[in-house]
XYZ file of C-alpha atoms in Angstrom:
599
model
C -18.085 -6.983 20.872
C -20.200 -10.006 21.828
C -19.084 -13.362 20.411
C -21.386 -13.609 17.565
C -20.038 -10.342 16.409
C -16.522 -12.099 16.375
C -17.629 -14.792 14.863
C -19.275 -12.875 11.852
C -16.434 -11.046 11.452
C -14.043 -14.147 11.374
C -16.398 -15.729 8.924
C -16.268 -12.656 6.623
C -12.552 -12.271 6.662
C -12.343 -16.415 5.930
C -14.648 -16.112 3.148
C -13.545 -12.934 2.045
C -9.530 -14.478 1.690
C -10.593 -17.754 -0.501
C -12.307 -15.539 -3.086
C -9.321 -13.274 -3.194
C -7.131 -16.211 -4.055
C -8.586 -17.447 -7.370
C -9.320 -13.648 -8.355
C -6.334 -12.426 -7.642
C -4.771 -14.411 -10.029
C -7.492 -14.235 -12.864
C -6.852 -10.362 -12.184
C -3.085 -11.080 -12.836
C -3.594 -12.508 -15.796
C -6.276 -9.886 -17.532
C -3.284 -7.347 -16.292
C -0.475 -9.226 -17.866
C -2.545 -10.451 -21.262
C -2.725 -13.918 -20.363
C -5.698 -15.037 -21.649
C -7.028 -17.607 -23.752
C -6.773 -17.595 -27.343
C -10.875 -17.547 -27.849
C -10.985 -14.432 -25.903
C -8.583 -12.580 -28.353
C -10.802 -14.043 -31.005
C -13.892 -12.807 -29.522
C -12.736 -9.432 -28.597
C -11.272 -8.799 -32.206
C -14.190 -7.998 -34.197
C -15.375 -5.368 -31.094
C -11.167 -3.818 -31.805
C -11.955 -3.845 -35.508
C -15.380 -2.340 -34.875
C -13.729 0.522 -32.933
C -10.478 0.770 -34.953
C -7.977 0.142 -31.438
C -5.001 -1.868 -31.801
C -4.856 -3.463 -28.439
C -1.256 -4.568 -28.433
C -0.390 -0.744 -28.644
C 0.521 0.029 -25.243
C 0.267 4.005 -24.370
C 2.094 6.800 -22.408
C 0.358 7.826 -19.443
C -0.783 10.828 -21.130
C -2.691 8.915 -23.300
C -3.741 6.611 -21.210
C -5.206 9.296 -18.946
C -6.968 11.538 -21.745
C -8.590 8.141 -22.987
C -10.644 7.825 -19.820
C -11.151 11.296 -19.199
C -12.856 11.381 -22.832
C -14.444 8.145 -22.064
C -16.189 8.773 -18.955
C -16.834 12.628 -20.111
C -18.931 11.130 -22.634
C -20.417 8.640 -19.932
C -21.647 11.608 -18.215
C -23.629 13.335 -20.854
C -25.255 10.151 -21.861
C -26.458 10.068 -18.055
C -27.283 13.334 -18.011
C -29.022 13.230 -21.060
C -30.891 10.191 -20.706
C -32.064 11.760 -17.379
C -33.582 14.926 -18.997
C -35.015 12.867 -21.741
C -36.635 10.316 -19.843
C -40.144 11.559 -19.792
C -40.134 11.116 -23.710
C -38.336 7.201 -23.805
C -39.468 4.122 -23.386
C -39.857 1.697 -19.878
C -41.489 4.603 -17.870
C -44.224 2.699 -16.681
C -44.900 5.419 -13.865
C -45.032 8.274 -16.827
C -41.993 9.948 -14.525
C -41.206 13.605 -15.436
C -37.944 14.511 -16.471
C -35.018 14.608 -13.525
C -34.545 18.379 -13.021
C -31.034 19.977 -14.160
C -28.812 19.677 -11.125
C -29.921 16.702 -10.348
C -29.500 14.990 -13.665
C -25.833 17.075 -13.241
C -24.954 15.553 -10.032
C -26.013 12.055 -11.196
C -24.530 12.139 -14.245
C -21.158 13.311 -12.328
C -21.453 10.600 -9.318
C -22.238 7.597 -11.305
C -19.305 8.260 -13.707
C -17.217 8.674 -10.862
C -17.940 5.419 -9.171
C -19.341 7.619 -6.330
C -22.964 6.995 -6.620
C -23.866 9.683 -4.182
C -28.266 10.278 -4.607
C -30.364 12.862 -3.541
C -33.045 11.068 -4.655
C -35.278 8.400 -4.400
C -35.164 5.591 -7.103
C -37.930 4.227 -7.673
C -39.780 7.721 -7.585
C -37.538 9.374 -9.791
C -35.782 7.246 -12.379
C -37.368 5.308 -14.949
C -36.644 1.502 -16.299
C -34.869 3.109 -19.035
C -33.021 5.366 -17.033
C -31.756 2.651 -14.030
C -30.911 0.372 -17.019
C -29.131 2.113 -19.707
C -27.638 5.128 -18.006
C -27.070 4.007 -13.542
C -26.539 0.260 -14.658
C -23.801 0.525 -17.327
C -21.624 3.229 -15.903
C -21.646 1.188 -12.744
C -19.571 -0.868 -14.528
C -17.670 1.257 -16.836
C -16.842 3.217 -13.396
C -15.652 0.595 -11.835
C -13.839 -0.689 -15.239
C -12.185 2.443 -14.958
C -10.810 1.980 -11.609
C -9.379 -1.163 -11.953
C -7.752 -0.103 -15.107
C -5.804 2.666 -13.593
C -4.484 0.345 -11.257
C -3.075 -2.071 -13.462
C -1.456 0.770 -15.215
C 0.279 1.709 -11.812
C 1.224 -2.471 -11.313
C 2.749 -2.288 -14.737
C 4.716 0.683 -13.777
C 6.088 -1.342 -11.005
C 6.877 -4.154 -13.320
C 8.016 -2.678 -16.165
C 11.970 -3.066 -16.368
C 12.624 0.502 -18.064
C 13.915 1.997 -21.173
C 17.610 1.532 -20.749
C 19.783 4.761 -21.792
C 16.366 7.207 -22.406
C 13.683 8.770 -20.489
C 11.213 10.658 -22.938
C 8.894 12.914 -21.962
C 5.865 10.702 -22.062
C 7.568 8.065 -19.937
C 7.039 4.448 -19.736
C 3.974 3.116 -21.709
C 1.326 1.493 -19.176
C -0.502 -0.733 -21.334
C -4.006 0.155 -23.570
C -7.230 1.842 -21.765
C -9.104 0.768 -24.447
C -8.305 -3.137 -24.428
C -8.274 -2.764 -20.449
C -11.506 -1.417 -20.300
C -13.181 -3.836 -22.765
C -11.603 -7.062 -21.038
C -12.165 -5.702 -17.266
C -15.876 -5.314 -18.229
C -16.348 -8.302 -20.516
C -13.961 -11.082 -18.520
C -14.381 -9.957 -15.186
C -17.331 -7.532 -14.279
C -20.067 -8.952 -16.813
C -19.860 -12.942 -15.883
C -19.038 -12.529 -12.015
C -22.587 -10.341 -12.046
C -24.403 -12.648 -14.158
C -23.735 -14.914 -11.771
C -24.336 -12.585 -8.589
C -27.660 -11.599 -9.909
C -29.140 -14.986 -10.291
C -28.254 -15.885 -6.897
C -29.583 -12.535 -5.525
C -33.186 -13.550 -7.448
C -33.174 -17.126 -6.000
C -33.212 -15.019 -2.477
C -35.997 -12.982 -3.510
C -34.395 -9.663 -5.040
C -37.100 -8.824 -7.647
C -36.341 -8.489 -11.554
C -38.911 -7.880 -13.141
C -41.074 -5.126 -15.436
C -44.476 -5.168 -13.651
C -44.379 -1.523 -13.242
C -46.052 -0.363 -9.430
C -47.898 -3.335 -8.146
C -51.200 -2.599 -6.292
C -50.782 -5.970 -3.430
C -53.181 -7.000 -0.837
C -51.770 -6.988 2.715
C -52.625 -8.228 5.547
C -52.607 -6.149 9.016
C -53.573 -7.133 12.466
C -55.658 -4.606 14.022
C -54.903 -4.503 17.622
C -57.255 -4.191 20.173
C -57.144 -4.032 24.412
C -57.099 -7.685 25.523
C -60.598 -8.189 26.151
C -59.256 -9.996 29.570
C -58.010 -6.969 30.831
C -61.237 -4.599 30.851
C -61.855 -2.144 33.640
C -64.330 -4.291 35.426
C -62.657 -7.655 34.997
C -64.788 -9.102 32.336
C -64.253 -9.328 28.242
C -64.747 -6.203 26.722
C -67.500 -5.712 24.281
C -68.759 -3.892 21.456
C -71.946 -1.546 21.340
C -73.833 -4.675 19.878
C -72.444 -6.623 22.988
C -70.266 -9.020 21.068
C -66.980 -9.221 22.633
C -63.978 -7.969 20.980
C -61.286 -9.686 19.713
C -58.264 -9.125 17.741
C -59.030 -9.713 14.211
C -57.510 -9.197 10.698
C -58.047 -6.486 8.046
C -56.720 -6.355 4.639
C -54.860 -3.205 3.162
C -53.901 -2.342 -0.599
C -50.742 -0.965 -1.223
C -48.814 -0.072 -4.248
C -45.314 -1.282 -4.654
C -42.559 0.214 -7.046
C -41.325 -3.003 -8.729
C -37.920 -2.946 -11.615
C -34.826 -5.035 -12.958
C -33.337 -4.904 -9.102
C -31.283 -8.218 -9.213
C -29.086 -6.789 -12.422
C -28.548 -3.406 -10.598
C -27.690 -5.103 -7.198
C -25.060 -7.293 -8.623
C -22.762 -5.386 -10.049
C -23.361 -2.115 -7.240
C -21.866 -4.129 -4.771
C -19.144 -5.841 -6.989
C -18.278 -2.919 -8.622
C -18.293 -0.749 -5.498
C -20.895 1.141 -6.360
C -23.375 1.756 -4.067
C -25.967 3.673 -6.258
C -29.882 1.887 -4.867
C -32.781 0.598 -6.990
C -34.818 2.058 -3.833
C -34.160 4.867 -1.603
C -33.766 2.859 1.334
C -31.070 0.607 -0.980
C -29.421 -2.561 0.497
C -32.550 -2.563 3.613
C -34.890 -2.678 1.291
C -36.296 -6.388 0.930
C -36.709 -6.118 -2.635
C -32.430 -5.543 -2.709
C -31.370 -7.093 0.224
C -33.764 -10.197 1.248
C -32.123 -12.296 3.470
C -28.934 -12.906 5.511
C -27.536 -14.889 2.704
C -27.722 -12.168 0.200
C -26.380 -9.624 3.297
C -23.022 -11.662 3.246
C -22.707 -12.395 -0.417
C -23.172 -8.422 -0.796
C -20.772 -7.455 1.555
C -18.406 -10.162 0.253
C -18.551 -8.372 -3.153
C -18.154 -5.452 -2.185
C -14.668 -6.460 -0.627
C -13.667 -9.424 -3.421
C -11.921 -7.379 -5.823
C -10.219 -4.304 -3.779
C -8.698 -7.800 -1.544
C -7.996 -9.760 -5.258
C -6.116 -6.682 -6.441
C -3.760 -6.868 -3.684
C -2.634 -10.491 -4.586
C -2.514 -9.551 -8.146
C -0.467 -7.109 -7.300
C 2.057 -9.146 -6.209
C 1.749 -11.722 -8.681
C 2.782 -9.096 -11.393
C 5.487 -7.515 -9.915
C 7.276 -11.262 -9.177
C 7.064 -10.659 -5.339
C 3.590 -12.433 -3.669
C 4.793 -10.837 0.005
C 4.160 -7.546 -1.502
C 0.574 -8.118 -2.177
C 0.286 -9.892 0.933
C 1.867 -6.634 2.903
C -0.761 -4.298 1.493
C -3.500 -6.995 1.933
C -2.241 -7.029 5.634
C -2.174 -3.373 6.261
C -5.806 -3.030 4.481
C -6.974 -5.661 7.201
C -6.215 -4.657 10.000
C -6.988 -0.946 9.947
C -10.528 -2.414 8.979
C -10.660 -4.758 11.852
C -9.987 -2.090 13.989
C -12.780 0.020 12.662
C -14.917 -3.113 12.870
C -14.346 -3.466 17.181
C -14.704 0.098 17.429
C -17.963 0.785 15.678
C -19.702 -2.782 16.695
C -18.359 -1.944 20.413
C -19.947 1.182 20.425
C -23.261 0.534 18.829
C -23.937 -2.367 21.014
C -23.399 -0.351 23.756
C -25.769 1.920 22.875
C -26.268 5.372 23.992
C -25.681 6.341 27.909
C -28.391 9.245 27.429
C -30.995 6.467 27.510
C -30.223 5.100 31.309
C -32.239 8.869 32.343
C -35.032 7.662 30.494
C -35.139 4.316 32.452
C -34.036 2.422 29.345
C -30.831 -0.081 29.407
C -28.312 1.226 27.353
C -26.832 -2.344 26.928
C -29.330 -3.320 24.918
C -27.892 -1.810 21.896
C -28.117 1.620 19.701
C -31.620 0.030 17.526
C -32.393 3.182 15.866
C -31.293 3.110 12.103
C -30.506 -0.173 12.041
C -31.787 -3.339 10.066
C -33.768 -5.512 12.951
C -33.442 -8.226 10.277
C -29.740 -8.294 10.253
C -29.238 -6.981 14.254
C -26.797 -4.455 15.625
C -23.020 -6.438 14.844
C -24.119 -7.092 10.468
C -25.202 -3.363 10.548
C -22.374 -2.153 11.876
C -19.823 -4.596 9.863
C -21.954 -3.262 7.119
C -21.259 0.357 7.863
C -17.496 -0.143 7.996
C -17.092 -2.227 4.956
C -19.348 0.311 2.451
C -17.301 3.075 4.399
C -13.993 0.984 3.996
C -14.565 0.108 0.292
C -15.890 2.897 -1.402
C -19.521 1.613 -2.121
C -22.075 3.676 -0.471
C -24.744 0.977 -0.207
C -25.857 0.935 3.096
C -28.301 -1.218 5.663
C -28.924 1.328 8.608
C -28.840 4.860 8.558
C -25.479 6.268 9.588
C -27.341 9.578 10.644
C -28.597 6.982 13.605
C -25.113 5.717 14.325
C -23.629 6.668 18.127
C -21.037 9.485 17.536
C -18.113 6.932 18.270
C -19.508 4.741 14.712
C -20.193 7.546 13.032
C -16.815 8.994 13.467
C -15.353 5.553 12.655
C -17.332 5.583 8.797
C -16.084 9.128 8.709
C -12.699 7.676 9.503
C -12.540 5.249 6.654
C -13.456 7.700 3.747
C -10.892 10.124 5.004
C -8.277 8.143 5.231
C -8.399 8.342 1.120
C -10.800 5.206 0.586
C -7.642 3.193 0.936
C -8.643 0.579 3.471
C -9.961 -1.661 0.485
C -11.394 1.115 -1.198
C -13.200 1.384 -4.400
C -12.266 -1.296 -7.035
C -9.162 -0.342 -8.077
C -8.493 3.066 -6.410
C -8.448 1.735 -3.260
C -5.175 -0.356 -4.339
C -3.341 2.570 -6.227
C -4.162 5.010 -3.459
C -2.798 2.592 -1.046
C -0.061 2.007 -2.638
C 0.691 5.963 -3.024
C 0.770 5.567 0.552
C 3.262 2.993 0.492
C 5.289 5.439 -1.951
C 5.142 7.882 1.068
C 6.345 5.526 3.258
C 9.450 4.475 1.880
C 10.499 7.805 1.219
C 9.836 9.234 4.654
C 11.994 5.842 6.106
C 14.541 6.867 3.191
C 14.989 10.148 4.822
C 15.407 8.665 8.006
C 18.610 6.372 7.189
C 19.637 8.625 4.841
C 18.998 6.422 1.186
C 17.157 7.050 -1.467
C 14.351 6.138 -1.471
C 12.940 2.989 -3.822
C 10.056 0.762 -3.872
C 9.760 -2.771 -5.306
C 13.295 -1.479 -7.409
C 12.199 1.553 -8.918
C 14.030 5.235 -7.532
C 11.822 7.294 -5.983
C 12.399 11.054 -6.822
C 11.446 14.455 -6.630
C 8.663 14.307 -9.486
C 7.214 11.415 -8.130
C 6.796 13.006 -4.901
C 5.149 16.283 -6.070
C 2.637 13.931 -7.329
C 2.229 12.042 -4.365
C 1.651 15.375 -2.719
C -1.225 16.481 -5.577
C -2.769 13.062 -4.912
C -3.021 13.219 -1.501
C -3.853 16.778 -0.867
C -6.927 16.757 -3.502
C -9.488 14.800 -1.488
C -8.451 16.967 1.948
C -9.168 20.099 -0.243
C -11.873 19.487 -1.790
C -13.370 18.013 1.445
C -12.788 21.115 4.090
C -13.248 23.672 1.585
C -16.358 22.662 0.725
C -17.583 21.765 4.202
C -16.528 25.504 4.846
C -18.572 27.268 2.074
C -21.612 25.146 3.071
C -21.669 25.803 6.745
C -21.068 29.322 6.002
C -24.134 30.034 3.445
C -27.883 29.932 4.429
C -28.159 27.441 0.683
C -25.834 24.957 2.989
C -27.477 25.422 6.477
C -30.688 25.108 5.104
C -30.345 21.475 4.431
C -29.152 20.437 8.223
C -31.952 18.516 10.214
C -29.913 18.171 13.138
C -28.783 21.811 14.423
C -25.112 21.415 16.133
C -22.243 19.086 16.429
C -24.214 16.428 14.734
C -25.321 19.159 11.368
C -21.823 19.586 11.161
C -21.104 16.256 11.041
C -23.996 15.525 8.256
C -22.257 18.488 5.636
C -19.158 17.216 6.545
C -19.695 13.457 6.098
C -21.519 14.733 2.599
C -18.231 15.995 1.537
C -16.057 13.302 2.651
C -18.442 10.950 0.771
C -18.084 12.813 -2.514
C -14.585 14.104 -2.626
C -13.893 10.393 -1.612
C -15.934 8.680 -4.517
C -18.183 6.729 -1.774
C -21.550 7.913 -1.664
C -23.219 6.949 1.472
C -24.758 9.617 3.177
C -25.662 10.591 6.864
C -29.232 10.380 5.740
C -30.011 13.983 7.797
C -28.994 16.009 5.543
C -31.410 17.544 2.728
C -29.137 17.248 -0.082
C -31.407 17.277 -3.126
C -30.805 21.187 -3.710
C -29.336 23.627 -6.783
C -26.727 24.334 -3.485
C -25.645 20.612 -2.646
C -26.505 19.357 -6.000
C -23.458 21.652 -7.620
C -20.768 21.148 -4.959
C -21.177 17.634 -4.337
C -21.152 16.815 -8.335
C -17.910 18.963 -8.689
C -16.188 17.441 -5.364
C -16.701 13.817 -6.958
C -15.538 14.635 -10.076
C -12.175 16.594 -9.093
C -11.950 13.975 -5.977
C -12.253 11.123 -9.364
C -9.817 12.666 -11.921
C -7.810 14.457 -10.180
C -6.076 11.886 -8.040
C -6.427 9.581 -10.739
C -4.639 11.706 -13.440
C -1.565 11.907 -11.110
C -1.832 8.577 -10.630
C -1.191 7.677 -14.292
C 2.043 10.123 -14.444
C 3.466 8.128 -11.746
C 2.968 4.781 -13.200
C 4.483 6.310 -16.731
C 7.448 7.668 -14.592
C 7.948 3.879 -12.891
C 7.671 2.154 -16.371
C 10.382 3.859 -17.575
C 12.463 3.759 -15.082
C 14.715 0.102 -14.801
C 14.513 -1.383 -11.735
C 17.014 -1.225 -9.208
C 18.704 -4.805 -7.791
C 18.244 -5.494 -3.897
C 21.192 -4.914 -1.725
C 21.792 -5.147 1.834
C 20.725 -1.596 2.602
C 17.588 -2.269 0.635
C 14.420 -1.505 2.760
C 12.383 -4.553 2.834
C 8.478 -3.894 1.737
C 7.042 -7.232 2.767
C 7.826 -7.796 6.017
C 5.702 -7.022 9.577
C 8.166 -3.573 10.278
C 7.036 -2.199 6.848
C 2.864 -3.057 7.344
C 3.443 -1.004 10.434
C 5.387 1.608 8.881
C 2.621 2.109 5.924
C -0.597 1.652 8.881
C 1.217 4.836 10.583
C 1.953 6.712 6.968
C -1.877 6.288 6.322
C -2.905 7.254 9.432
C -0.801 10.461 10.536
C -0.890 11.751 6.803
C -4.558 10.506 5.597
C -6.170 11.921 8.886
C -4.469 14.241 10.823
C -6.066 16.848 7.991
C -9.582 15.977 9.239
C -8.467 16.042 12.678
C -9.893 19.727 13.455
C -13.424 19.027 12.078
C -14.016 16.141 13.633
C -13.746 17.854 16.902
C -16.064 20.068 16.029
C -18.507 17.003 14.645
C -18.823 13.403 16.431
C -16.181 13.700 19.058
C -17.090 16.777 20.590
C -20.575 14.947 20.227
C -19.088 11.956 21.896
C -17.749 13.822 24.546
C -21.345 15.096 25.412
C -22.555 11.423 25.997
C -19.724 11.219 28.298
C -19.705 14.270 30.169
């Protein structure tokens, strides 16, 4: 890495760390109901309106049927407003209806925080249908997320029913009040905000429908120094030619970008206004709104950490997670800037320096080091937005984004899910050091036993599943091979990146693939949901068993979670049992593939 790649990475991290601080604890207090007393008075009527009691805190059953129903519903609005647009409103463009699997997959991926599109925006989706269906789930998705892990915290915090241990469990709090106060207190203002700095850079907001703009082109001529017989070159009237200017129309696809942008990147999102999303001008202007959006991106995953630990009366705990998070990330950072900038070794036969850099895919605004810090964080963090084309990436960067959704989007990861699947992880951990000192196991004071653990197991084993099996079927049917651009090591790698992406709720894509298909559209909508729901419901049964369990005091042959041995101990738990699953298809994708530049 060069020094200026060092340096933006130190200036991320810096940044990233004093927004975490004041969020964490805003977080902590929307968790524990600490709130001012005009917020309860604002949010009563909307409790009224819906007929919730929000101080009636639910078993995780509930809990987890209330979102499922919820975001269910969130789905068929999506899909419906997709199949409907042709006869609603804002369709300036008069676009058709989005066909069937499309709309399905959509309607599937935006519900799921995944955002995965095999489509282009601004061809395919009207005002109406960015607005009202992609804009609001992206932040009842992420609403969503964030709610499931404060039910988890609470599990942790809770002190138990003494003497009884029903069959719902612990209660984990109210989906209902946590989803209106996570989207009214926390997701609505900090966007706001976002979005109005976003249009002072130049993102566009606007209704002005597709533009028709005069350009301006140089048309390039030989220098008329240079001409064959050493004099000025000349035209057939004999005037000599020089480079002049010609002007060009073109029509640009314009839309309420700004208001999309914001909360896709806080959110962890990823879903684009345009099919080139986050390197399109019109999203991603300059190297001010680059930062901010990769600082949003990150923001609340990092917040939730120190919330964490606020809540359940330890700070080192939060801290300990934070710390693990970080530095598998920096990791992926050095590897994937180190091996983008320098470049591919194929190139040196062509009589071009490889030093120079891997250009191809990559933002020339923003250079080789912000691309690939970009890659790792929407990789990391469960967004999906993207400023080069990963499909360009050298095999070694490619593997690393591949790396960071397979590890279970836990390295950050999405808002919310990226703390509760971390801290499954840490779950993991102290039972596998349990059985090695022969305790039993407990975390932050709570026992952990055999249900627990069969739940662990269901919520770790999902995404792997769902990811392989589906990489399987598609490399095995003509439907799936039809869609590969790239034949080889590097097709595999596009299906199986498209999987990883969905079953992993990230939605970034390889950008080889041709994904838009009845074949791709199906799988990849089913993988999201399942890879959603069915690490989330899980999830919820564990916090309900914590809750109601009373927690345990610390004795001397307590494991301690907060200290440098255990950050290692949960780095190694993530790695070995995240990614040794993937470990046989990546050699048949980018290492293999990396192996060939080296051979």
């Amino acid at each position: 890495m060069t020094a200026s790649a060092w340096t933006l990475l130190a200036v991320f991290l810096g940044l990233l760390l004093l927004l975490a601080w004041p969020l964490g604890r805003w977080l902590a207090a929307l968790c524990e109901g600490r709130m001012p007393r005009w917020i309860a008075r604002v949010e009563a009527p909307l409790y009224r309106l819906a007929g919730v009691e929000p101080n009636a805190s639910m078993g995780w059953m509930s809990y987890a049927l209330a979102l499922l129903a919820f975001n269910a519903l969130g789905a068929l609005v999506v899909y419906g407003l997709q199949r409907l647009q042709a006869l609603l409103p804002l369709n300036p463009a008069g676009l058709p209806a989005v066909s069937g699997d499309s709309a399905f997959n959509t309607a599937l991926s935006f519900a799921t925080n995944t955002n995965w599109q095999g489509y282009a925006g601004e061809s395919t989706m009207s005002y109406l249908t960015q607005m009202l269906a992609l804009t609001v789930q992206n932040f009842l998705s992420a609403a969503t997320g964030i709610a499931v892990a404060f039910a988890l915290i609470r599990g942790f915090a809770a002190r138990g029913e003494a003497g009884r241990r029903s069959a719902r469990f612990g209660a984990i709090g109210n989906a209902w009040a946590d989803l209106t106060r996570l989207t009214l207190w926390l997701l609505l203002p900090i966007a706001f905000v976002l979005a109005l700095v976003f249009v002072s850079q130049g993102t566009i907001q606007n209704f002005d429908g597709y533009k028709t703009v005069t350009t301006i082109e140089a048309t390039v001529y030989q220098d008329p120094q240079n001409g064959p017989d050493g004099q000025p070159l000349k035209d057939a009237a004999g005037n000599p030619v020089t480079k002049e200017a010609t002007t060009q129309s073109q029509t640009l696809p314009m839309g309420p970008v700004a208001s999309q942008e914001a909360i896709k990147m806080l959110g962890t999102n990823g879903g684009g206004y345009f099919n080139a999303n986050s390197a399109h001008p019109f999203e991603n202007p300059t190297a001010l709104t680059n930062l901010l959006q990769m600082l949003a991106i990150f923001a609340i995953p990092a917040a939730l950490c120190l919330a964490f630990g606020q809540v359940v009366g330890d700070r080192r705990q939060g801290w300990a997670i934070l710390g693990a998070m970080t530095a598998i990330f920096v990791v992926g950072v050095i590897v994937a800037t180190g091996a983008e900038q320098a470049g591919n070794p194929l190139l040196a036969a062509l009589g071009v320096d490889p030093s120079a850099g891997n250009w191809e895919g990559k933002d020339l605004r923003f250079g080789i080091a912000a691309s690939a810090l970009f890659a790792v964080v929407t990789t990391a963090a469960s967004c999906g937005a993207v400023i080069a084309m990963h499909d360009s990436l050298t095999p070694l960067g490619g593997l690393v984004t591949l790396v960071m959704m397979q590890l279970g989007e836990v390295v950050f990861g999405g808002v919310g899910s990226g703390l509760y699947g971390m801290l499954v992880f840490a779950i993991l951990a102290v039972f596998i050091a349990g059985l090695m000192i022969g305790r039993t196991p407990e975390y932050l004071g709570k026992k952990i036993e055999v249900y627990e653990m069969k739940l662990i197991a269901i919520a770790i084993l999902v995404t792997p599943i769902l990811v392989l099996l589906g990489t399987a079927v598609a490399v095995s049917v003509e439907a799936g091979r039809a869609g590969i651009a790239n034949p080889g090591a590097h097709g595999f790698s596009e299906i199986l990146y498209a999987f990883t992406s969905a079953a992993n709720n990230n939605g970034s894509a390889f950008a080889g693939l041709s994904a838009n298909t009845p074949f791709y559209n199906t799988m990849l909508g089913v993988a999201t949901w399942l890879g959603r729901f069915a690490v989330m419901v899980p999830v919820l049964a564990i916090a309900g068993a914590l809750a109601a369990k009373q927690r345990l005091p610390v004795t001397a042959g307590t494991l301690p979670t907060h200290g440098p041995l255990f950050v290692v101990l949960l780095i190694g738990t993530v790695l070995l049992v995240g990614l040794l699953n993937y470990v046989p298809a990546l050699a048949l994708g980018p290492i293999v593939e990396q192996l060939m530049l080296w051979k």
